[in-house]
XYZ file of N, CA and C in Angstrom:
654
model
N -53.755 -36.328 -63.895
C -52.425 -35.718 -63.971
C -52.363 -34.541 -63.013
N -51.366 -34.547 -62.190
C -51.231 -33.472 -61.208
C -50.645 -32.221 -61.841
N -51.049 -31.101 -61.303
C -50.537 -29.824 -61.803
C -49.135 -29.593 -61.261
N -48.167 -29.285 -62.109
C -46.802 -29.054 -61.611
C -46.745 -27.866 -60.672
N -45.921 -28.004 -59.659
C -45.772 -26.948 -58.666
C -44.828 -25.872 -59.184
N -45.238 -24.628 -59.080
C -44.392 -23.506 -59.477
C -43.659 -22.973 -58.265
N -42.358 -22.935 -58.333
C -41.537 -22.466 -57.225
C -41.005 -21.086 -57.565
N -41.444 -20.088 -56.836
C -41.016 -18.711 -57.066
C -40.258 -18.212 -55.846
N -39.016 -17.802 -56.059
C -38.255 -17.196 -54.983
C -38.597 -15.715 -54.879
N -38.225 -15.119 -53.760
C -38.555 -13.715 -53.523
C -37.852 -12.810 -54.525
N -38.565 -11.805 -54.988
C -38.012 -10.723 -55.789
C -38.261 -9.424 -55.025
N -37.756 -8.321 -55.556
C -38.002 -7.052 -54.888
C -39.491 -6.730 -54.857
N -40.200 -7.083 -55.927
C -41.641 -6.832 -55.966
C -42.365 -7.651 -54.902
N -42.070 -8.946 -54.827
C -42.736 -9.780 -53.821
C -42.340 -9.359 -52.413
N -41.097 -8.870 -52.251
C -40.659 -8.405 -50.937
C -41.440 -7.173 -50.503
N -41.597 -6.222 -51.417
C -42.386 -5.019 -51.111
C -43.821 -5.402 -50.778
N -44.393 -6.342 -51.517
C -45.763 -6.769 -51.242
C -45.871 -7.497 -49.907
N -44.852 -8.246 -49.541
C -44.859 -8.909 -48.231
C -44.855 -7.885 -47.105
N -44.064 -6.832 -47.270
C -44.014 -5.776 -46.254
C -45.357 -5.053 -46.180
N -45.930 -4.764 -47.350
C -47.243 -4.115 -47.374
C -48.296 -4.993 -46.710
N -48.251 -6.288 -46.989
C -49.217 -7.194 -46.385
C -49.080 -7.283 -44.880
N -47.846 -7.165 -44.391
C -47.635 -7.264 -42.947
C -48.232 -6.093 -42.189
N -48.445 -4.970 -42.877
C -49.056 -3.810 -42.217
C -50.477 -3.566 -42.731
N -51.043 -4.582 -43.410
C -52.432 -4.505 -43.820
C -52.714 -3.655 -45.024
N -51.729 -3.487 -45.910
C -51.923 -2.673 -47.111
C -52.027 -3.561 -48.348
N -52.658 -3.039 -49.370
C -52.854 -3.788 -50.613
C -51.533 -3.901 -51.381
N -51.328 -4.997 -52.115
C -50.092 -5.169 -52.898
C -50.075 -4.286 -54.134
N -48.888 -4.175 -54.727
C -48.721 -3.435 -55.974
C -48.338 -4.424 -57.068
N -48.503 -4.033 -58.300
C -48.228 -4.924 -59.429
C -46.888 -4.649 -60.090
N -46.254 -3.519 -59.778
C -44.994 -3.172 -60.430
C -44.211 -2.200 -59.553
N -42.893 -2.245 -59.710
C -42.027 -1.279 -59.030
C -41.560 -0.188 -59.978
N -42.119 -0.149 -61.166
C -41.818 0.946 -62.080
C -40.487 0.849 -62.781
N -39.850 -0.332 -62.761
C -38.595 -0.496 -63.485
C -37.402 0.163 -62.828
N -37.447 0.399 -61.521
C -36.310 1.004 -60.850
C -35.204 -0.015 -60.690
N -33.976 0.479 -60.476
C -32.812 -0.377 -60.320
C -32.246 -0.216 -58.924
N -31.229 -1.038 -58.631
C -30.613 -1.009 -57.315
C -29.721 0.203 -57.093
N -29.459 0.986 -58.142
C -28.493 2.070 -58.020
C -29.144 3.446 -57.947
N -30.460 3.511 -57.900
C -31.109 4.805 -57.846
C -31.086 5.344 -56.426
N -31.132 6.661 -56.324
C -31.108 7.312 -55.023
C -32.500 7.348 -54.417
N -32.563 7.764 -53.144
C -33.846 7.843 -52.458
C -34.764 8.869 -53.113
N -34.182 9.998 -53.568
C -35.006 11.010 -54.218
C -35.561 10.506 -55.542
N -34.764 9.729 -56.287
C -35.237 9.171 -57.552
C -36.333 8.136 -57.311
N -36.197 7.375 -56.217
C -37.236 6.405 -55.866
C -38.547 7.130 -55.573
N -38.459 8.230 -54.827
C -39.655 8.990 -54.474
C -40.354 9.523 -55.718
N -39.580 9.880 -56.744
C -40.171 10.398 -57.975
C -40.727 9.294 -58.861
N -40.255 8.041 -58.630
C -40.697 6.932 -59.463
C -42.105 6.486 -59.099
N -42.404 6.431 -57.803
C -43.688 5.936 -57.349
C -44.679 7.076 -57.178
N -45.898 6.831 -57.644
C -46.955 7.811 -57.425
C -47.400 7.817 -55.972
N -47.361 6.650 -55.343
C -47.744 6.527 -53.945
C -46.501 6.680 -53.069
N -46.412 7.717 -52.245
C -45.210 7.905 -51.413
C -45.010 6.789 -50.401
N -46.095 6.109 -50.014
C -45.958 5.001 -49.070
C -45.167 3.854 -49.688
N -45.382 3.589 -50.982
C -44.640 2.519 -51.660
C -43.161 2.882 -51.755
N -42.878 4.144 -52.044
C -41.482 4.591 -52.087
C -40.830 4.429 -50.725
N -41.579 4.753 -49.660
C -41.051 4.600 -48.305
C -40.774 3.137 -47.984
N -41.685 2.246 -48.375
C -41.498 0.811 -48.142
C -40.267 0.297 -48.885
N -40.100 0.752 -50.129
C -38.945 0.291 -50.915
C -37.632 0.779 -50.298
N -37.623 1.985 -49.759
C -36.431 2.480 -49.076
C -36.123 1.653 -47.834
N -37.161 1.251 -47.105
C -36.955 0.380 -45.948
C -36.338 -0.951 -46.371
N -36.782 -1.468 -47.513
C -36.222 -2.717 -48.017
C -34.745 -2.552 -48.356
N -34.392 -1.440 -48.998
C -32.996 -1.191 -49.344
C -32.140 -1.039 -48.091
N -32.651 -0.342 -47.076
C -31.902 -0.159 -45.841
C -31.667 -1.497 -45.135
N -32.707 -2.304 -45.064
C -32.565 -3.608 -44.414
C -31.598 -4.501 -45.186
N -31.647 -4.439 -46.504
C -30.731 -5.214 -47.339
C -29.287 -4.822 -47.060
N -29.027 -3.525 -46.976
C -27.679 -3.035 -46.713
C -27.193 -3.458 -45.339
N -28.052 -3.355 -44.334
C -27.639 -3.666 -42.968
C -27.369 -5.155 -42.777
N -28.224 -5.998 -43.344
C -28.028 -7.444 -43.194
C -26.744 -7.883 -43.884
N -26.497 -7.389 -45.098
C -25.287 -7.788 -45.810
C -24.032 -7.213 -45.165
N -24.156 -6.071 -44.475
C -22.994 -5.467 -43.828
C -22.456 -6.335 -42.695
N -23.270 -7.244 -42.187
C -22.799 -8.124 -41.123
C -21.707 -9.066 -41.612
N -21.713 -9.376 -42.895
C -20.697 -10.260 -43.459
C -21.048 -11.723 -43.241
N -21.517 -12.383 -44.289
C -21.909 -13.793 -44.230
C -21.059 -14.594 -45.211
N -21.221 -15.893 -45.162
C -20.389 -16.743 -46.012
C -20.635 -16.478 -47.496
N -21.837 -16.056 -47.876
C -22.140 -15.869 -49.290
C -21.589 -14.559 -49.844
N -21.341 -13.554 -48.981
C -20.849 -12.271 -49.516
C -19.508 -11.861 -48.928
N -18.866 -12.755 -48.205
C -17.509 -12.492 -47.689
C -16.509 -13.299 -48.513
N -15.471 -12.633 -48.942
C -14.451 -13.271 -49.784
C -13.080 -12.924 -49.226
N -12.336 -13.950 -48.851
C -11.000 -13.753 -48.270
C -9.929 -13.858 -49.353
N -8.813 -13.167 -49.116
C -7.663 -13.188 -50.028
C -8.047 -12.718 -51.429
N -8.864 -11.680 -51.496
C -9.224 -11.092 -52.786
C -8.158 -10.056 -53.149
N -7.578 -10.197 -54.319
C -6.425 -9.384 -54.705
C -6.875 -8.090 -55.375
N -6.412 -6.962 -54.848
C -6.621 -5.647 -55.452
C -5.295 -5.183 -56.047
N -5.293 -4.877 -57.328
C -4.070 -4.547 -58.046
C -4.006 -3.057 -58.359
N -2.851 -2.415 -58.143
C -2.722 -0.975 -58.464
C -2.814 -0.731 -59.966
N -3.284 0.482 -60.322
C -3.308 0.860 -61.729
C -1.964 1.471 -62.119
N -1.894 2.107 -63.269
C -0.625 2.667 -63.748
C -0.123 3.811 -62.863
N -1.029 4.423 -62.089
C -0.632 5.493 -61.162
C -0.382 4.983 -59.753
N -0.347 3.652 -59.605
C -0.126 2.991 -58.317
C -1.283 3.190 -57.340
N -2.450 3.564 -57.866
C -3.630 3.728 -57.034
C -4.507 2.473 -57.120
N -5.160 2.148 -56.022
C -6.079 1.011 -55.984
C -7.481 1.550 -55.731
N -8.329 1.505 -56.739
C -9.702 1.993 -56.604
C -10.588 0.881 -56.056
N -11.493 1.261 -55.170
C -12.370 0.305 -54.502
C -13.753 0.342 -55.149
N -14.297 -0.806 -55.553
C -15.641 -0.831 -56.141
C -16.692 -0.302 -55.164
N -17.777 0.223 -55.705
C -18.819 0.816 -54.865
C -19.571 -0.213 -54.043
N -19.526 -1.482 -54.421
C -20.286 -2.489 -53.686
C -19.457 -3.192 -52.616
N -18.338 -2.579 -52.207
C -17.555 -3.105 -51.090
C -18.079 -2.492 -49.797
N -18.560 -3.344 -48.889
C -19.097 -2.879 -47.611
C -18.023 -2.828 -46.533
N -17.181 -3.832 -46.497
C -16.091 -3.897 -45.524
C -14.868 -4.483 -46.203
N -13.703 -4.100 -45.717
C -12.475 -4.674 -46.257
C -11.367 -4.539 -45.232
N -10.456 -5.480 -45.261
C -9.315 -5.453 -44.361
C -8.209 -6.294 -44.980
N -6.971 -5.917 -44.702
C -5.831 -6.660 -45.243
C -5.783 -8.044 -44.617
N -5.510 -9.059 -45.418
C -5.417 -10.422 -44.917
C -4.301 -10.540 -43.886
N -4.608 -11.180 -42.771
C -3.640 -11.458 -41.706
C -2.969 -10.187 -41.193
N -3.722 -9.087 -41.214
C -3.174 -7.830 -40.717
C -2.904 -7.887 -39.219
N -3.668 -8.753 -38.511
C -3.447 -8.866 -37.075
C -2.112 -9.520 -36.745
N -1.501 -10.204 -37.736
C -0.202 -10.840 -37.521
C 0.944 -9.979 -38.043
N 0.757 -9.420 -39.237
C 1.807 -8.622 -39.874
C 1.324 -7.175 -39.961
N 1.731 -6.383 -38.998
C 1.206 -5.027 -38.874
C 2.081 -4.028 -39.635
N 2.305 -4.338 -40.914
C 3.092 -3.447 -41.763
C 2.206 -2.588 -42.657
N 0.918 -2.913 -42.712
C -0.018 -2.179 -43.564
C -1.326 -1.975 -42.825
N -1.853 -0.773 -42.902
C -3.158 -0.470 -42.330
C -3.889 0.401 -43.342
N -4.874 -0.164 -44.021
C -5.503 0.526 -45.134
C -6.963 0.849 -44.816
N -7.431 1.942 -45.409
C -8.828 2.357 -45.338
C -9.230 2.892 -46.702
N -10.531 3.102 -46.882
C -11.039 3.670 -48.123
C -11.194 5.174 -47.957
N -10.537 5.933 -48.842
C -10.657 7.382 -48.854
C -10.733 7.862 -50.299
N -11.712 8.702 -50.580
C -11.907 9.247 -51.927
C -12.032 8.133 -52.965
N -12.638 7.028 -52.564
C -12.854 5.919 -53.478
C -11.621 5.073 -53.742
N -10.511 5.371 -53.043
C -9.264 4.641 -53.258
C -8.761 4.067 -51.933
N -7.811 3.134 -52.059
C -7.182 2.549 -50.885
C -6.098 3.490 -50.373
N -6.118 3.742 -49.066
C -5.145 4.648 -48.454
C -4.397 3.896 -47.373
N -3.064 3.980 -47.395
C -2.207 3.313 -46.427
C -1.921 4.268 -45.274
N -2.476 4.001 -44.108
C -2.291 4.882 -42.957
C -0.912 4.748 -42.328
N -0.208 3.663 -42.622
C 1.141 3.503 -42.088
C 2.134 4.366 -42.861
N 2.045 4.302 -44.198
C 2.948 5.074 -45.045
C 2.373 6.439 -45.429
N 1.119 6.690 -45.077
C 0.452 7.962 -45.377
C 0.473 8.264 -46.877
N -0.010 7.295 -47.647
C 0.028 7.455 -49.089
C -1.092 6.670 -49.750
N -1.467 7.104 -50.965
C -2.419 6.375 -51.794
C -1.711 5.422 -52.753
N -0.407 5.444 -52.791
C 0.341 4.671 -53.778
C 0.778 3.321 -53.202
N 0.622 2.301 -54.035
C 1.005 0.940 -53.659
C 1.871 0.362 -54.765
N 2.946 -0.304 -54.375
C 3.882 -0.876 -55.344
C 3.498 -2.289 -55.755
N 2.601 -2.912 -55.033
C 2.213 -4.289 -55.350
C 0.744 -4.505 -54.993
N 0.229 -5.623 -55.457
C -1.167 -5.959 -55.171
C -1.341 -6.255 -53.681
N -2.542 -6.006 -53.190
C -2.854 -6.212 -51.782
C -3.949 -7.271 -51.675
N -3.731 -8.291 -50.845
C -4.757 -9.295 -50.575
C -5.667 -8.785 -49.460
N -6.974 -8.779 -49.740
C -7.935 -8.226 -48.794
C -9.018 -9.253 -48.464
N -9.551 -9.126 -47.259
C -10.785 -9.818 -46.897
C -11.930 -8.831 -47.127
N -12.875 -9.200 -47.980
C -13.879 -8.250 -48.460
C -15.284 -8.755 -48.156
N -16.154 -7.828 -47.777
C -17.588 -8.096 -47.673
C -18.270 -7.300 -48.775
N -18.959 -8.012 -49.669
C -19.569 -7.400 -50.836
C -21.051 -7.115 -50.612
N -21.566 -6.130 -51.331
C -22.996 -5.846 -51.372
C -23.545 -6.360 -52.699
N -24.511 -7.279 -52.625
C -25.111 -7.861 -53.822
C -26.566 -7.404 -53.964
N -27.092 -7.401 -55.184
C -28.515 -7.072 -55.379
C -29.416 -8.057 -54.637
N -30.576 -7.584 -54.253
C -31.506 -8.404 -53.478
C -31.830 -9.715 -54.182
N -32.020 -9.674 -55.491
C -32.421 -10.870 -56.231
C -31.332 -11.940 -56.248
N -30.085 -11.576 -55.973
C -28.979 -12.532 -56.015
C -28.696 -13.175 -54.656
N -29.441 -12.831 -53.631
C -29.162 -13.337 -52.286
C -29.765 -14.722 -52.080
N -29.165 -15.524 -51.191
C -29.806 -16.782 -50.813
C -31.179 -16.515 -50.186
N -32.108 -17.424 -50.390
C -33.478 -17.216 -49.951
C -33.616 -16.938 -48.440
N -32.877 -17.613 -47.549
C -33.033 -17.307 -46.115
C -32.742 -15.846 -45.780
N -31.792 -15.247 -46.470
C -31.441 -13.859 -46.176
C -32.461 -12.888 -46.772
N -33.088 -13.282 -47.863
C -34.179 -12.460 -48.388
C -35.298 -12.364 -47.364
N -35.635 -13.499 -46.740
C -36.709 -13.492 -45.757
C -36.326 -12.680 -44.521
N -35.068 -12.724 -44.117
C -34.622 -11.917 -42.980
C -34.733 -10.438 -43.304
N -34.336 -10.047 -44.504
C -34.406 -8.644 -44.915
C -35.854 -8.171 -44.941
N -36.732 -9.001 -45.477
C -38.150 -8.643 -45.526
C -38.714 -8.500 -44.117
N -38.366 -9.435 -43.227
C -38.859 -9.370 -41.850
C -38.354 -8.128 -41.128
N -37.101 -7.778 -41.340
C -36.548 -6.583 -40.710
C -37.231 -5.323 -41.230
N -37.425 -5.251 -42.536
C -38.088 -4.078 -43.120
C -39.551 -4.000 -42.687
N -40.212 -5.147 -42.579
C -41.603 -5.162 -42.148
C -41.743 -4.642 -40.726
N -40.807 -5.015 -39.855
C -40.845 -4.507 -38.486
C -40.705 -2.997 -38.426
N -39.850 -2.465 -39.260
C -39.680 -1.005 -39.287
C -40.907 -0.320 -39.873
N -41.506 -0.942 -40.888
C -42.707 -0.361 -41.471
C -43.833 -0.310 -40.447
N -43.958 -1.374 -39.662
C -45.001 -1.392 -38.637
C -44.734 -0.347 -37.565
N -43.465 -0.143 -37.235
C -43.114 0.839 -36.209
C -43.370 2.260 -36.680
N -43.015 2.561 -37.926
C -43.055 3.939 -38.403
C -44.376 4.323 -39.064
N -45.107 3.341 -39.595
C -46.335 3.665 -40.322
C -47.606 3.310 -39.560
N -47.544 2.261 -38.738
C -48.744 1.769 -38.073
C -48.751 2.117 -36.593
N -47.596 2.007 -35.946
C -47.469 2.275 -34.509
C -48.385 1.362 -33.700
N -48.378 0.085 -34.047
C -49.153 -0.924 -33.316
C -48.176 -1.783 -32.525
N -48.091 -1.615 -31.201
C -47.092 -2.355 -30.404
C -47.226 -3.873 -30.531
N -48.454 -4.365 -30.597
C -48.653 -5.811 -30.716
C -48.115 -6.329 -32.047
N -48.409 -5.599 -33.120
C -47.928 -5.994 -34.439
C -46.407 -5.940 -34.492
N -45.825 -4.904 -33.914
C -44.365 -4.775 -33.897
C -43.738 -5.956 -33.166
N -44.346 -6.371 -32.061
C -43.819 -7.507 -31.305
C -43.908 -8.803 -32.104
N -45.006 -9.014 -32.777
C -45.158 -10.219 -33.595
C -44.151 -10.248 -34.742
N -43.944 -9.100 -35.373
C -42.972 -9.040 -36.463
C -41.545 -9.214 -35.958
N -41.270 -8.754 -34.730
C -39.945 -8.962 -34.139
C -39.689 -10.453 -33.904
N -40.723 -11.177 -33.509
C -40.579 -12.624 -33.345
C -40.317 -13.299 -34.684
N -40.995 -12.822 -35.720
C -40.758 -13.367 -37.054
C -39.341 -13.077 -37.524
N -38.832 -11.884 -37.233
C -37.461 -11.549 -37.602
C -36.465 -12.443 -36.880
N -36.716 -12.704 -35.588
C -35.823 -13.583 -34.827
C -35.822 -14.993 -35.409
N -36.984 -15.462 -35.856
C -37.076 -16.793 -36.457
C -36.295 -16.852 -37.771
N -36.458 -15.838 -38.618
C -35.739 -15.838 -39.893
C -34.230 -15.697 -39.677
N -33.822 -14.965 -38.642
C -32.390 -14.862 -38.345
C -31.830 -16.217 -37.906
N -32.604 -16.972 -37.169
C -32.161 -18.304 -36.759
C -31.939 -19.202 -37.976
N -32.815 -19.081 -38.979
C -32.635 -19.855 -40.208
C -31.361 -19.419 -40.929
N -31.084 -18.110 -40.917
C -29.851 -17.613 -41.547
C -28.613 -18.127 -40.826
N -28.668 -18.205 -39.505
C -27.536 -18.729 -38.752
C -27.323 -20.209 -39.044
N -28.421 -20.935 -39.240
C -28.312 -22.344 -39.623
C -27.657 -22.461 -40.998
N -28.074 -21.602 -41.917
C -27.455 -21.573 -43.244
C -25.963 -21.270 -43.128
N -25.627 -20.293 -42.300
C -24.228 -19.893 -42.148
C -23.380 -21.023 -41.588
N -23.921 -21.759 -40.621
C -23.169 -22.882 -40.036
C -22.936 -23.982 -41.060
N -23.924 -24.210 -41.916
C -23.796 -25.276 -42.913
C -22.890 -24.871 -44.068
N -23.002 -23.633 -44.514
C -22.270 -23.191 -45.695
C -20.895 -22.622 -45.385
N -20.694 -22.150 -44.163
C -19.454 -21.459 -43.834
C -18.245 -22.354 -43.640
N -18.480 -23.660 -43.393
C -17.367 -24.597 -43.151
C -16.457 -24.086 -42.039
N -17.048 -23.572 -40.983
C -16.257 -23.055 -39.873
C -15.674 -24.207 -39.060
N -14.528 -23.959 -38.441
C -13.915 -24.974 -37.591
C -13.218 -24.321 -36.417
N -13.024 -25.102 -35.379
C -12.484 -24.582 -34.126
C -11.059 -24.065 -34.293
N -10.292 -24.690 -35.171
C -8.884 -24.330 -35.328
C -8.678 -23.178 -36.305
N -9.715 -22.750 -36.971
C -9.604 -21.590 -37.843
C -8.932 -21.847 -39.173
N -8.962 -23.082 -39.659
C -8.355 -23.369 -40.954
C -9.124 -22.672 -42.069
N -8.366 -22.146 -43.038
C -8.983 -21.474 -44.164
C -9.091 -22.387 -45.367
N -9.123 -21.787 -46.559
C -9.215 -22.564 -47.789
C -7.916 -23.317 -48.046
N -8.048 -24.419 -48.772
C -6.895 -25.264 -49.156
C -6.173 -25.826 -47.937
N -6.871 -25.962 -46.839
C -6.316 -26.574 -45.638
C -7.319 -27.582 -45.104
N -6.825 -28.549 -44.367
C -7.731 -29.564 -43.846
C -7.212 -30.165 -42.556
N -8.153 -30.676 -41.775
C -7.795 -31.351 -40.526
C -8.907 -32.340 -40.204
N -8.560 -33.608 -40.047
C -9.528 -34.640 -39.691
C -9.439 -34.897 -38.188
N -10.471 -34.523 -37.483
C -10.482 -34.713 -36.037
C -10.780 -36.157 -35.688
N -10.693 -36.462 -34.410
C -10.955 -37.823 -33.941
C -12.412 -38.186 -34.190
N -12.623 -39.357 -34.793
C -13.959 -39.838 -35.096
C -14.175 -41.160 -34.366
N -15.027 -41.162 -33.333
C -15.184 -42.372 -32.504
C -15.556 -43.622 -33.288
N -16.338 -43.489 -34.364
C -16.792 -44.683 -35.073
C -15.635 -45.444 -35.705
N -14.510 -44.746 -35.975
C -13.377 -45.445 -36.565
C -12.745 -46.385 -35.554
N -12.759 -45.989 -34.285
C -12.242 -46.888 -33.254
C -13.152 -48.070 -33.011
N -14.449 -47.844 -33.083
C -15.407 -48.922 -32.864
C -15.439 -49.909 -34.031
N -15.006 -49.446 -35.208
C -15.071 -50.294 -36.393
C -13.980 -51.352 -36.395
N -12.932 -51.150 -35.607
C -11.817 -52.099 -35.624
C -12.199 -53.435 -34.968
């Protein structure tokens, strides 16, 4: 009887250990129960080893930067933001980017985030009389990301760790090649999952292009 294969996806702990391994350091067994919402100073106080705290901060920075690019898994179009009783629209803390839907066509609204709320630069006001449809890029916890993007984040953080902690040009170059490889896998994921098309059709729309095999089948 064969032993069943255990499939483990990356977690924050395994990611930190991967970064440590890439610079020749021993792994750790725990991250001390920290969460995604703690500050850098709180992280530094959590770990007894300052190097582990530094590695974890690199992981958080890489996670933020990769997700800020906006991918199919964390970009949501036509997301409705509704005003409260004071006509204010508060923006969640995990919004990385946002823009009004089709603003390039209908230039009646230009909004930005100020003081945690939506601000209309055209009308110079925080008050909105109706809901606003936005294109949003969200920030998700590391554990909720698709596996290809976890590997890209780890590779990016590992390259920075090698640059700042080891200063080995050869190692930095090798890790840069690994980052480029993982980014290529992410682009493949994006092409498959994004359902992109030349004509720019969005959701609930369709277009069947010419398919040569249909002509040959006749």
